[in-house]
Short mmCIF file of C-alpha atoms and ligand atoms in Angstrom, two decimals:
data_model
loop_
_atom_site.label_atom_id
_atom_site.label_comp_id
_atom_site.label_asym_id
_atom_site.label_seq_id
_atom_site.Cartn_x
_atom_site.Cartn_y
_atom_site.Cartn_z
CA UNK X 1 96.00 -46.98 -41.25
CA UNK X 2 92.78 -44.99 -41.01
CA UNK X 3 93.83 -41.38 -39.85
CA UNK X 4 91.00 -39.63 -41.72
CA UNK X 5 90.20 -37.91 -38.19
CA UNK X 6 93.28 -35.20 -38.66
CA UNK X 7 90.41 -33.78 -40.82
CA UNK X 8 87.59 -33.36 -37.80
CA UNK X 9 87.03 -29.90 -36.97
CA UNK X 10 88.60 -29.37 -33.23
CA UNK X 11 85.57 -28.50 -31.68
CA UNK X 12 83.55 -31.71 -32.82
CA UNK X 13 86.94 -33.54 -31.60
CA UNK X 14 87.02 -32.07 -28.55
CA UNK X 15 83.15 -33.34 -28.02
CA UNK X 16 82.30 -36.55 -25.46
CA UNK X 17 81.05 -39.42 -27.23
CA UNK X 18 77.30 -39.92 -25.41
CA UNK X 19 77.81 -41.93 -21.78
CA UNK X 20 74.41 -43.72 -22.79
CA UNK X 21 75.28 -45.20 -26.39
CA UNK X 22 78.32 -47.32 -24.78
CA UNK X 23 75.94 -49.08 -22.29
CA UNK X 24 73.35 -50.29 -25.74
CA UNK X 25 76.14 -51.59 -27.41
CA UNK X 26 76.93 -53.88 -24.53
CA UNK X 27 73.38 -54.53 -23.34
CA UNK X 28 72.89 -55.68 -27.06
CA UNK X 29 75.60 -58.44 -27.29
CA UNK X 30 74.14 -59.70 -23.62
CA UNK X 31 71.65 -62.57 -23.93
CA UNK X 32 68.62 -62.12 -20.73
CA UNK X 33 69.87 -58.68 -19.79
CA UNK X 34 67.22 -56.34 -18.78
CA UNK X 35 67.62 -52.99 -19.76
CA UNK X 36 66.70 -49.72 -17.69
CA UNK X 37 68.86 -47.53 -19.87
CA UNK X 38 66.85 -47.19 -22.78
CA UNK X 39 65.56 -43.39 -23.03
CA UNK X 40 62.45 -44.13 -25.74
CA UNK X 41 58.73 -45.98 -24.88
CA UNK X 42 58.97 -49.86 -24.63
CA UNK X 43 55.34 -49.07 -26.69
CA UNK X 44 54.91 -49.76 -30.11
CA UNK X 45 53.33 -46.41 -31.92
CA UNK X 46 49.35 -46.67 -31.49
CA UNK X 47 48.20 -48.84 -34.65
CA UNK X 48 45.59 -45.67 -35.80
CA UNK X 49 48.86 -43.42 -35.95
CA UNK X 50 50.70 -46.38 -38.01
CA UNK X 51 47.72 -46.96 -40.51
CA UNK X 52 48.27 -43.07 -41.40
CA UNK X 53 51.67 -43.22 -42.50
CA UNK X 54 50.58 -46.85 -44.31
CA UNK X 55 47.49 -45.25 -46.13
CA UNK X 56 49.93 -41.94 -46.39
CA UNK X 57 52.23 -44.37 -48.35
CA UNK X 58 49.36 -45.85 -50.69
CA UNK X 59 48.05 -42.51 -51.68
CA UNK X 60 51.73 -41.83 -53.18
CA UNK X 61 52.30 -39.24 -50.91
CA UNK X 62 56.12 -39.65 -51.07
CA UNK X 63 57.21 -35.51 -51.70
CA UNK X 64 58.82 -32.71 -50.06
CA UNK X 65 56.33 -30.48 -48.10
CA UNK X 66 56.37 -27.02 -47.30
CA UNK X 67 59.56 -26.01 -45.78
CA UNK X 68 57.77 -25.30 -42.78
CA UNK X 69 55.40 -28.36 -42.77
CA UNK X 70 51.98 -29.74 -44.32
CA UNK X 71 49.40 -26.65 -43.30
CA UNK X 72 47.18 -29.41 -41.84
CA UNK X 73 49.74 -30.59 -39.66
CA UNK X 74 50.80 -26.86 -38.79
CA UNK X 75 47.00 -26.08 -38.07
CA UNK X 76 46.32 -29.39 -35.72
CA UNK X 77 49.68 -28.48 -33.65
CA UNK X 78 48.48 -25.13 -33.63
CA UNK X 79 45.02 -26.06 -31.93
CA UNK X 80 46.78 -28.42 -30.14
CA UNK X 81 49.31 -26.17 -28.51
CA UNK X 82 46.39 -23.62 -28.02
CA UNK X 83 44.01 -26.20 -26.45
CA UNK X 84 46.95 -28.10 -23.88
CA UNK X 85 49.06 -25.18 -23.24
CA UNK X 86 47.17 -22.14 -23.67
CA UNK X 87 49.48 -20.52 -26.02
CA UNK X 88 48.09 -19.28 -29.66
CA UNK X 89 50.62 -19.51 -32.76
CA UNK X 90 50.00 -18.30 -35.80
CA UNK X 91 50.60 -21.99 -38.11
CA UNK X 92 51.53 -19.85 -40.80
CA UNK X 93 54.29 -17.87 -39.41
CA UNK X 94 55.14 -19.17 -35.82
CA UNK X 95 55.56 -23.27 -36.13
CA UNK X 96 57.90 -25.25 -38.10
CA UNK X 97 58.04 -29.33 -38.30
CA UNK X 98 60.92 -30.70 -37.54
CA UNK X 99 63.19 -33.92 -37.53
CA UNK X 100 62.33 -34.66 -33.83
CA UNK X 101 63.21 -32.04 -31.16
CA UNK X 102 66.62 -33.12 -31.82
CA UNK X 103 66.63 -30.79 -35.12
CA UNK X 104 64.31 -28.11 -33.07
CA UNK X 105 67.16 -27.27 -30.70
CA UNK X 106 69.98 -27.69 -33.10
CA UNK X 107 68.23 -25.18 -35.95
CA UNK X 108 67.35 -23.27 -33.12
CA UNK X 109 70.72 -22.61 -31.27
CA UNK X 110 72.41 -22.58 -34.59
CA UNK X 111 70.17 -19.56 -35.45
CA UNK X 112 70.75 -17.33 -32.33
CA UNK X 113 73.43 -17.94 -31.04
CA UNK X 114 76.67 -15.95 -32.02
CA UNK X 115 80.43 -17.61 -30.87
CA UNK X 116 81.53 -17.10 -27.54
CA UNK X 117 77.68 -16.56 -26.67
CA UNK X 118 76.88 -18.68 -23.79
CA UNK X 119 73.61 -20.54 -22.47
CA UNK X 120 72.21 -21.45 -18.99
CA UNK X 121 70.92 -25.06 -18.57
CA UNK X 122 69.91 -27.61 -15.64
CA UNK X 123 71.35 -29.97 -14.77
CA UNK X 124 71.43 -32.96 -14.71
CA UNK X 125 69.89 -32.47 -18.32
CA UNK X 126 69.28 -34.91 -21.33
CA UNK X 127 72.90 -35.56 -22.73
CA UNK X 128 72.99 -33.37 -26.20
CA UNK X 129 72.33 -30.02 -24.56
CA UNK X 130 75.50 -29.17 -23.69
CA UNK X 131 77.32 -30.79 -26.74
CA UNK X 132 75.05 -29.02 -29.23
CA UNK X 133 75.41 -25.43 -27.75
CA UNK X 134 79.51 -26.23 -28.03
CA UNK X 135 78.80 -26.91 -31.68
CA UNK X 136 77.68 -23.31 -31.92
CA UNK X 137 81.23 -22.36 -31.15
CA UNK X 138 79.32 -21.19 -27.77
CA UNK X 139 79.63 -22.46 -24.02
CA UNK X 140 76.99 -24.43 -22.04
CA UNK X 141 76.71 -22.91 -18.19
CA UNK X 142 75.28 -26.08 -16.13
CA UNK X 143 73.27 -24.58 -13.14
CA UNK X 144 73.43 -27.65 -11.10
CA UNK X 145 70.16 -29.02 -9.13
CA UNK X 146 70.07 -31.50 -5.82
CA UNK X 147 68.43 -34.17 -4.24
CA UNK X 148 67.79 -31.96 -1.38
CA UNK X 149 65.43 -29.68 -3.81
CA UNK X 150 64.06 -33.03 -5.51
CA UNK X 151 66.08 -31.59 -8.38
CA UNK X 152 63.79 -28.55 -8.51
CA UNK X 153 65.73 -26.03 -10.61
CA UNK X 154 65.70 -22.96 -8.15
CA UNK X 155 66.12 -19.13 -8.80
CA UNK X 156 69.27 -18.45 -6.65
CA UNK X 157 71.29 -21.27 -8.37
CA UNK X 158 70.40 -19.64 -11.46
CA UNK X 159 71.43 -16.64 -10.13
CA UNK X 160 74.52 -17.39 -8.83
CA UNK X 161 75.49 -19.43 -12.12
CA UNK X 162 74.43 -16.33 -14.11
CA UNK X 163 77.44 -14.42 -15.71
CA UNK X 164 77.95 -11.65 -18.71
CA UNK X 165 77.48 -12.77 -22.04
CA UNK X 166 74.27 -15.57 -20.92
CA UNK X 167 71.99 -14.87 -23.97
CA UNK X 168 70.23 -18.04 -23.92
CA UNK X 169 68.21 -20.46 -20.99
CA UNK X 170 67.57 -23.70 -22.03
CA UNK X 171 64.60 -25.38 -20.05
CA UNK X 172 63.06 -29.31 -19.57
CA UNK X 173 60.00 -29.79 -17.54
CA UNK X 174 59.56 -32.54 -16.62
CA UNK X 175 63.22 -33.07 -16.69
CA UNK X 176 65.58 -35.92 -18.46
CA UNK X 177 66.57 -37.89 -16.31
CA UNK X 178 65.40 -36.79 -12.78
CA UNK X 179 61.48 -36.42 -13.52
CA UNK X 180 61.62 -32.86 -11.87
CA UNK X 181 59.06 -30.37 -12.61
CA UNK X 182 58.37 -26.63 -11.83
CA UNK X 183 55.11 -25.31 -10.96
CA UNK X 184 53.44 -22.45 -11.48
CA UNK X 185 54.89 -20.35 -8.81
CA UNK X 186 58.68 -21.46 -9.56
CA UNK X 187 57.86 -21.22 -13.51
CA UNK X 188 57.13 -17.47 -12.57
CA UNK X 189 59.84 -17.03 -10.49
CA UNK X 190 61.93 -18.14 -13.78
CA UNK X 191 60.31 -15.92 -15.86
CA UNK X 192 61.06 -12.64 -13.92
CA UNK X 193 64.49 -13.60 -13.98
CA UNK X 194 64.74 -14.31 -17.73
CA UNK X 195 62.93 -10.23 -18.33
CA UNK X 196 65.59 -8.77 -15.88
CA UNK X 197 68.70 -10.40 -17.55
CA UNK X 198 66.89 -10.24 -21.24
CA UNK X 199 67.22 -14.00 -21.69
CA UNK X 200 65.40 -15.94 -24.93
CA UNK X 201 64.28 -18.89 -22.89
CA UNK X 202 63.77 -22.62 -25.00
CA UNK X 203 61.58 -24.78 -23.36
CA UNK X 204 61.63 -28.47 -24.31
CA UNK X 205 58.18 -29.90 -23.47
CA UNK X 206 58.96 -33.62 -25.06
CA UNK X 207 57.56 -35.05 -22.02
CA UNK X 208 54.98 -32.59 -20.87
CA UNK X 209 51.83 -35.04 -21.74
CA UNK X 210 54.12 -37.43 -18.96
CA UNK X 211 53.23 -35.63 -16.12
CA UNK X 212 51.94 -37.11 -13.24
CA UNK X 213 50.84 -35.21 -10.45
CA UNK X 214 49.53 -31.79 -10.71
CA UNK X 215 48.97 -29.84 -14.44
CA UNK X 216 51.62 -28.82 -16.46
CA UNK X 217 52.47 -25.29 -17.52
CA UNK X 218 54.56 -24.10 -19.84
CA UNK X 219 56.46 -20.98 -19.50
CA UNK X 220 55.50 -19.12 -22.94
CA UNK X 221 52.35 -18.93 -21.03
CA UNK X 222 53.09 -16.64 -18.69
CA UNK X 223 52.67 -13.12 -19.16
CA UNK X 224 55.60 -11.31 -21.36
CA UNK X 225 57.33 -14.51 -22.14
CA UNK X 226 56.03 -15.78 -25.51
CA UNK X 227 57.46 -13.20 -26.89
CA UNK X 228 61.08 -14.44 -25.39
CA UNK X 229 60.49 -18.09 -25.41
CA UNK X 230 60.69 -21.15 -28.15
CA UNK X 231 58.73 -23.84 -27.18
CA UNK X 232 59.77 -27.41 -28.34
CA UNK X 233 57.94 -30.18 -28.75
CA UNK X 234 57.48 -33.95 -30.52
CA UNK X 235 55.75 -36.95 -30.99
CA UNK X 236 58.41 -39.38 -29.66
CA UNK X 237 57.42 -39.58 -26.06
CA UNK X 238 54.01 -39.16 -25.23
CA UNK X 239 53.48 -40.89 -28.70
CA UNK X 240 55.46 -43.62 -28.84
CA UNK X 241 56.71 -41.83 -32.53
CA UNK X 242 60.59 -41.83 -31.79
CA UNK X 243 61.41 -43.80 -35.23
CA UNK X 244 58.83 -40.92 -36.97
CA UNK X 245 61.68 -38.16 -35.91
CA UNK X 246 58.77 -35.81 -36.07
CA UNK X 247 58.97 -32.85 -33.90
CA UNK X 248 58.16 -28.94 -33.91
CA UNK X 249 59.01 -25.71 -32.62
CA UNK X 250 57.06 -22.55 -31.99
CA UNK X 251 58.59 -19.33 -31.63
CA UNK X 252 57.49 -15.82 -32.21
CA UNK X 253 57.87 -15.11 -36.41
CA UNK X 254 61.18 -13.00 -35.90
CA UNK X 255 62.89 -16.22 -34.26
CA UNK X 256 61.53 -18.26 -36.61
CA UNK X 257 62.79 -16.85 -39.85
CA UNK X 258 66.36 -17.61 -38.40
CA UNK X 259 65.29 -21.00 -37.87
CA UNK X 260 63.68 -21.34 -41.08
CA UNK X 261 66.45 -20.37 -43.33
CA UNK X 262 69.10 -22.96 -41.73
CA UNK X 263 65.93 -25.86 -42.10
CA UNK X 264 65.75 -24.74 -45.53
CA UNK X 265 68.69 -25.49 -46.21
CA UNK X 266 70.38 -28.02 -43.72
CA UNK X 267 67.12 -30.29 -43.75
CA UNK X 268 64.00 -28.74 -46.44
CA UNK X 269 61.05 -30.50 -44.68
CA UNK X 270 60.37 -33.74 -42.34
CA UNK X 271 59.01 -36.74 -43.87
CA UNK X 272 55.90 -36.38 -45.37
CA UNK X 273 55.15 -39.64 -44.12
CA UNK X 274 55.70 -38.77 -40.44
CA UNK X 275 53.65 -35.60 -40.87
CA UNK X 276 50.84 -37.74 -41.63
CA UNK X 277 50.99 -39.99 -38.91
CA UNK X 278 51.53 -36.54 -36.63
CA UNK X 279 48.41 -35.57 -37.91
CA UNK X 280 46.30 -38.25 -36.99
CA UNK X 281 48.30 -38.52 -33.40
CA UNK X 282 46.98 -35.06 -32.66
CA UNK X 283 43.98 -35.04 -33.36
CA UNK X 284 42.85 -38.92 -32.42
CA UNK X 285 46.21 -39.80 -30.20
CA UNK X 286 45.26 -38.75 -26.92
CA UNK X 287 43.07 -41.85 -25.46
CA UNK X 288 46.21 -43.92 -26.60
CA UNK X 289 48.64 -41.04 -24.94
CA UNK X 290 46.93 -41.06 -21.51
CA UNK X 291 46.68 -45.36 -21.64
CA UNK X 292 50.44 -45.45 -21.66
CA UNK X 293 50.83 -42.69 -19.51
CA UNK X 294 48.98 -44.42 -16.59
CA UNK X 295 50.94 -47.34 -17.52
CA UNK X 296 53.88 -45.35 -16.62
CA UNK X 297 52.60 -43.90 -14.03
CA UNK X 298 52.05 -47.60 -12.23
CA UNK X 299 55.43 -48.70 -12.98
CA UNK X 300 57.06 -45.33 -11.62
CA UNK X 301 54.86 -46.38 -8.57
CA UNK X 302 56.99 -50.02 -8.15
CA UNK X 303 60.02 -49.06 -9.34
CA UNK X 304 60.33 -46.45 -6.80
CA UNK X 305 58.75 -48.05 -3.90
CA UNK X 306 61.14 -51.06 -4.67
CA UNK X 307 64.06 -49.08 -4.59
CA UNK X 308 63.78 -47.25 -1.43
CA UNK X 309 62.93 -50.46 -0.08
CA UNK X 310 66.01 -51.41 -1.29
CA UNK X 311 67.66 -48.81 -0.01
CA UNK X 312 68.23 -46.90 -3.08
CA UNK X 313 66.48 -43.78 -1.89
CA UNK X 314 64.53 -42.19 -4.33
CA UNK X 315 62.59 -39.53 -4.82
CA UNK X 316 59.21 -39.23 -6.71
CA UNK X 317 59.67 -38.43 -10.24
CA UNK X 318 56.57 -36.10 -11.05
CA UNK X 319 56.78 -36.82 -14.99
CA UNK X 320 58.80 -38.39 -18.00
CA UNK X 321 59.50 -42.09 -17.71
CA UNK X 322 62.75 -42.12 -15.37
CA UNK X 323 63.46 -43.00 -11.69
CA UNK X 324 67.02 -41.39 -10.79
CA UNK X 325 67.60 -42.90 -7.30
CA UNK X 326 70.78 -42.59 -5.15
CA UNK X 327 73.19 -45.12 -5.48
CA UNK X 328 76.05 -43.83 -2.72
CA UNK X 329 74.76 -46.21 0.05
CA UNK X 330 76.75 -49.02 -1.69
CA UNK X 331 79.88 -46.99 -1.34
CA UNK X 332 80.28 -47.15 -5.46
CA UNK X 333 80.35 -44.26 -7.86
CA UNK X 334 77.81 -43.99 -10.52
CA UNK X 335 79.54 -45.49 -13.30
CA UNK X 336 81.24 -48.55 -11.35
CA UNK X 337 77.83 -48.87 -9.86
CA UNK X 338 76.36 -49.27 -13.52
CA UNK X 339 79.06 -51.60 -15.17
CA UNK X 340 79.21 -53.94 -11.90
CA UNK X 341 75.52 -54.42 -12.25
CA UNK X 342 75.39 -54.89 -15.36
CA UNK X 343 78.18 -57.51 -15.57
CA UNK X 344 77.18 -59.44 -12.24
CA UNK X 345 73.67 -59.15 -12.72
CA UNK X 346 72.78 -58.28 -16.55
CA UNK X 347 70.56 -55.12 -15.51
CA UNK X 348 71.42 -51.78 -17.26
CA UNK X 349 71.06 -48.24 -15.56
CA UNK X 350 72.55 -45.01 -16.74
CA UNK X 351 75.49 -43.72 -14.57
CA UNK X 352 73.82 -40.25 -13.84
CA UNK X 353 77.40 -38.68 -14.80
CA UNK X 354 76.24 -39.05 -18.11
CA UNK X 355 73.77 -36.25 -17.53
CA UNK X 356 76.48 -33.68 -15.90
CA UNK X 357 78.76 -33.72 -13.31
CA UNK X 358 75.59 -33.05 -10.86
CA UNK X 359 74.27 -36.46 -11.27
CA UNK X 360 77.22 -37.96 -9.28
CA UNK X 361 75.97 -40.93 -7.26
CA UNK X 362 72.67 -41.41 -8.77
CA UNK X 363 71.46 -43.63 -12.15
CA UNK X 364 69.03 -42.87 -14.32
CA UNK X 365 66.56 -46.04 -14.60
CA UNK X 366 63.94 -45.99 -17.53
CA UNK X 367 60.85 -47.70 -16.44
CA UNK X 368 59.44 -47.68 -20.48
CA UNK X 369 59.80 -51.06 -19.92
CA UNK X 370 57.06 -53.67 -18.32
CA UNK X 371 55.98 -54.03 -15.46
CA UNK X 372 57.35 -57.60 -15.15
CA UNK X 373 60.85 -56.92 -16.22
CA UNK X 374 60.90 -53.95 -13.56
CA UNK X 375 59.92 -56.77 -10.96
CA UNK X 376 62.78 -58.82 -12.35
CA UNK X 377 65.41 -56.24 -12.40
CA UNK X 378 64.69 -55.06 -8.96
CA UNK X 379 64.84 -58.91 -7.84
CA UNK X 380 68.22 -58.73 -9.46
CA UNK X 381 69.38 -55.41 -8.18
CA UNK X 382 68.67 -56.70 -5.12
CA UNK X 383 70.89 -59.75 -5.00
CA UNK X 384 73.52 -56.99 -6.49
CA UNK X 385 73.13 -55.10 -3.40
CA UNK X 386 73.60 -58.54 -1.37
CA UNK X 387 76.69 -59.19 -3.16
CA UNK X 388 78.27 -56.11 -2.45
CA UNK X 389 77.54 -56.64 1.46
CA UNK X 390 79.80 -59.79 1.93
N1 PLP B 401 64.69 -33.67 -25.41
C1 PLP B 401 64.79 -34.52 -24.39
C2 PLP B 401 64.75 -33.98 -23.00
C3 PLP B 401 64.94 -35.90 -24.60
O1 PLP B 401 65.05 -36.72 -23.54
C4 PLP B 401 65.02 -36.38 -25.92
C5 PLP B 401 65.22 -37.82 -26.19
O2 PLP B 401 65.54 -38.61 -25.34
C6 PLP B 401 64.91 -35.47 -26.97
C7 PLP B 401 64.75 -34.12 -26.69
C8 PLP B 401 64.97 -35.90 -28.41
O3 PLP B 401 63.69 -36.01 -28.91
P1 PLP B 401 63.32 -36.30 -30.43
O4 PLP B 401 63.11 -37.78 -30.57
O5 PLP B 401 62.04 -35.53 -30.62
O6 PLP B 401 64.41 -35.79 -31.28
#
């Protein structure tokens, strides 16, 4: 008998295995199931972007890099960042590549945060925030958001969520898995909230090239906060680069260093490979990036105006590639909601308890998938819906 797991630290035990990874494994085994669950681009990476890492490969360029990441690479995200978001960083001192965003926030909370520490969040919020910031021997402080507020993160929850010992606010516009935003005037708000309580904020952009209405902005724009914020960022999304796990953070240098010296050591460098292909995404990517993006955009259109047809209401998600509509007008919760569906009809949603306890009575539906399979799984949701009338 296997009982290796007396040896698991008690904090990893004590960690939820991710709500999202059960639903693949049964979507998997399921012959003509259409899934809505799946959290990466239905697209395959733009072939330009592939025939880097392919020529990359032919060249023999199969070594370490800098710790920190090619130059080249560190220069174009540099530009990039300056061009997009109006921030300057210093590519020799200020970014790091990283293994995806995933290794970003990890490095990142690893290197700040001290045990006991604890860190403000939204939610509902992509699944590993919480679970990571425990794994710092530190505690996650959800600040939930509503439907009311189209899950607009707003200053007085943040106050009233706000308690000694917050050292840290972790940020995602547009949001995992509502699609929620903040604008200008709310990002400001934010900001003169994270100078009076001294906060370092962390911003996780992933999706920020996925917006739909309006212009982005990113916090470390605003005035006094790049000196208090880390910005994250990757290639996964707005790329279609999630098997690259290529990512990066910028931060002021004082930040950095911390971050630096666990990525030294925990990781040394991200594939040379996938720095390549980063390369060419920045700076030839972006008539590829906004194709799929208006792709999206089309099929947020339908999915949306099929659910609150169905009477799913559902708000408008401004960005990233999720619809989150209300499921509590079938009387179900979220999760028997998502397993009866899936088993009566073969479509998979995300119960939106996956994302925090705020996401009771909604699911998360993906539309990085095609237009004609969102026509099909609506068709299906609706004779779901049917069934559950009779
Ligand atoms: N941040 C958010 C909000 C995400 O939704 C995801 C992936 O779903 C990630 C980070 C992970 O990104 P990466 O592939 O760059 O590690």
């Amino acid at each position: 008998m296997d009982n290796s797991s007396r040896f698991t630290a008690r904090h990893v035990s004590g960690l939820p295995k991710s709500g999202i990874r059960d639903f693949f494994a049964i979507v998997s085994q399921m012959r003509d199931a259409i899934s809505l669950g799946i959290g990466e681009p239905d697209f395959v990476t733009p072939y330009p972007i592939r025939e880097a890492a392919i020529q990359a490969l032919e060249k023999g360029k199969t070594s370490y890099t800098d710790n920190r990441g090619l130059k080249l690479l560190r220069e174009s995200i540099s530009r990039y960042v300056e061009k997009n978001y109006n921030i300057a960083y210093n590519p020799e001192t200020e970014i790091m590549t990283t293994i995806g965003v995933s290794e970003a926030l990890d490095i990142l909370l690893r290197s700040v945060l001290n045990p006991g520490d604890k860190v403000l969040y939204h939610e509902p919020c992509y699944v590993s925030y919480s679970p990571s910031v425990a794994l710092c021997h530190a505690e996650a402080i959800p600040v939930p958001t509503s439907a009311k507020d189209n899950f607009a993160l707003t200053v007085e929850a943040l106050r009233a969520a706000w308690q000694p010992g917050c050292r840290v606010l972790l940020l995602n516009f547009p949001t995992n898995p509502t699609g929620g935003t903040a604008d200008k005037t709310l990002l400001t708000q934010i900001a003169a909230f994270a100078q009076e309580k001294d906060l370092l904020v962390v911003s996780d952009e992933i999706y920020s090239e996925l917006t739909f209405e309006g212009e982005h902005t990113s916090i470390a724009s605003l005035p006094g906060m790049r000196e208090r914020t880390v910005f994250l960022h990757g290639f996964s999304k707005a790329f279609a680069m999630t098997g690259f796990r290529i990512g990066y953070a910028c931060a002021p240098a004082g930040v950095m260093e911390g971050m630096l010296k666990i990525h030294q050591y925990a990781i040394m460098c991200a594939s040379i490979v996938s720095q390549e292909a980063a390369i060419e995404a920045l700076t030839n990517g972006r008539d590829a990036m906004l194709h799929m993006r208006d792709k999206y955009r089309e099929r947020r259109d339908l999915i949306v105006r099929r659910f609150n047809e169905l009477g799913l209401k559902c708000h408008l998600p401004r960005g990233a590639f999720y619809a989150f509509p209300s499921i509590t007008s079938t009387g179900l919760d979220s999760l028997a909601f998502a397993k009866q569906l899936l088993q009566e009809q073969k479509v998979a949603m995300v119960p939106g308890t996956a994302f925090g306890t705020s996401g009771a009575g909604f699911c998360r539906a993906s539309f990085s998938t095609s237009y004609e399979n969102i026509i099909k799984a609506c068709d299906r949701i609706g004779l779901f819906l049917d069934s559950l009338k009779q």
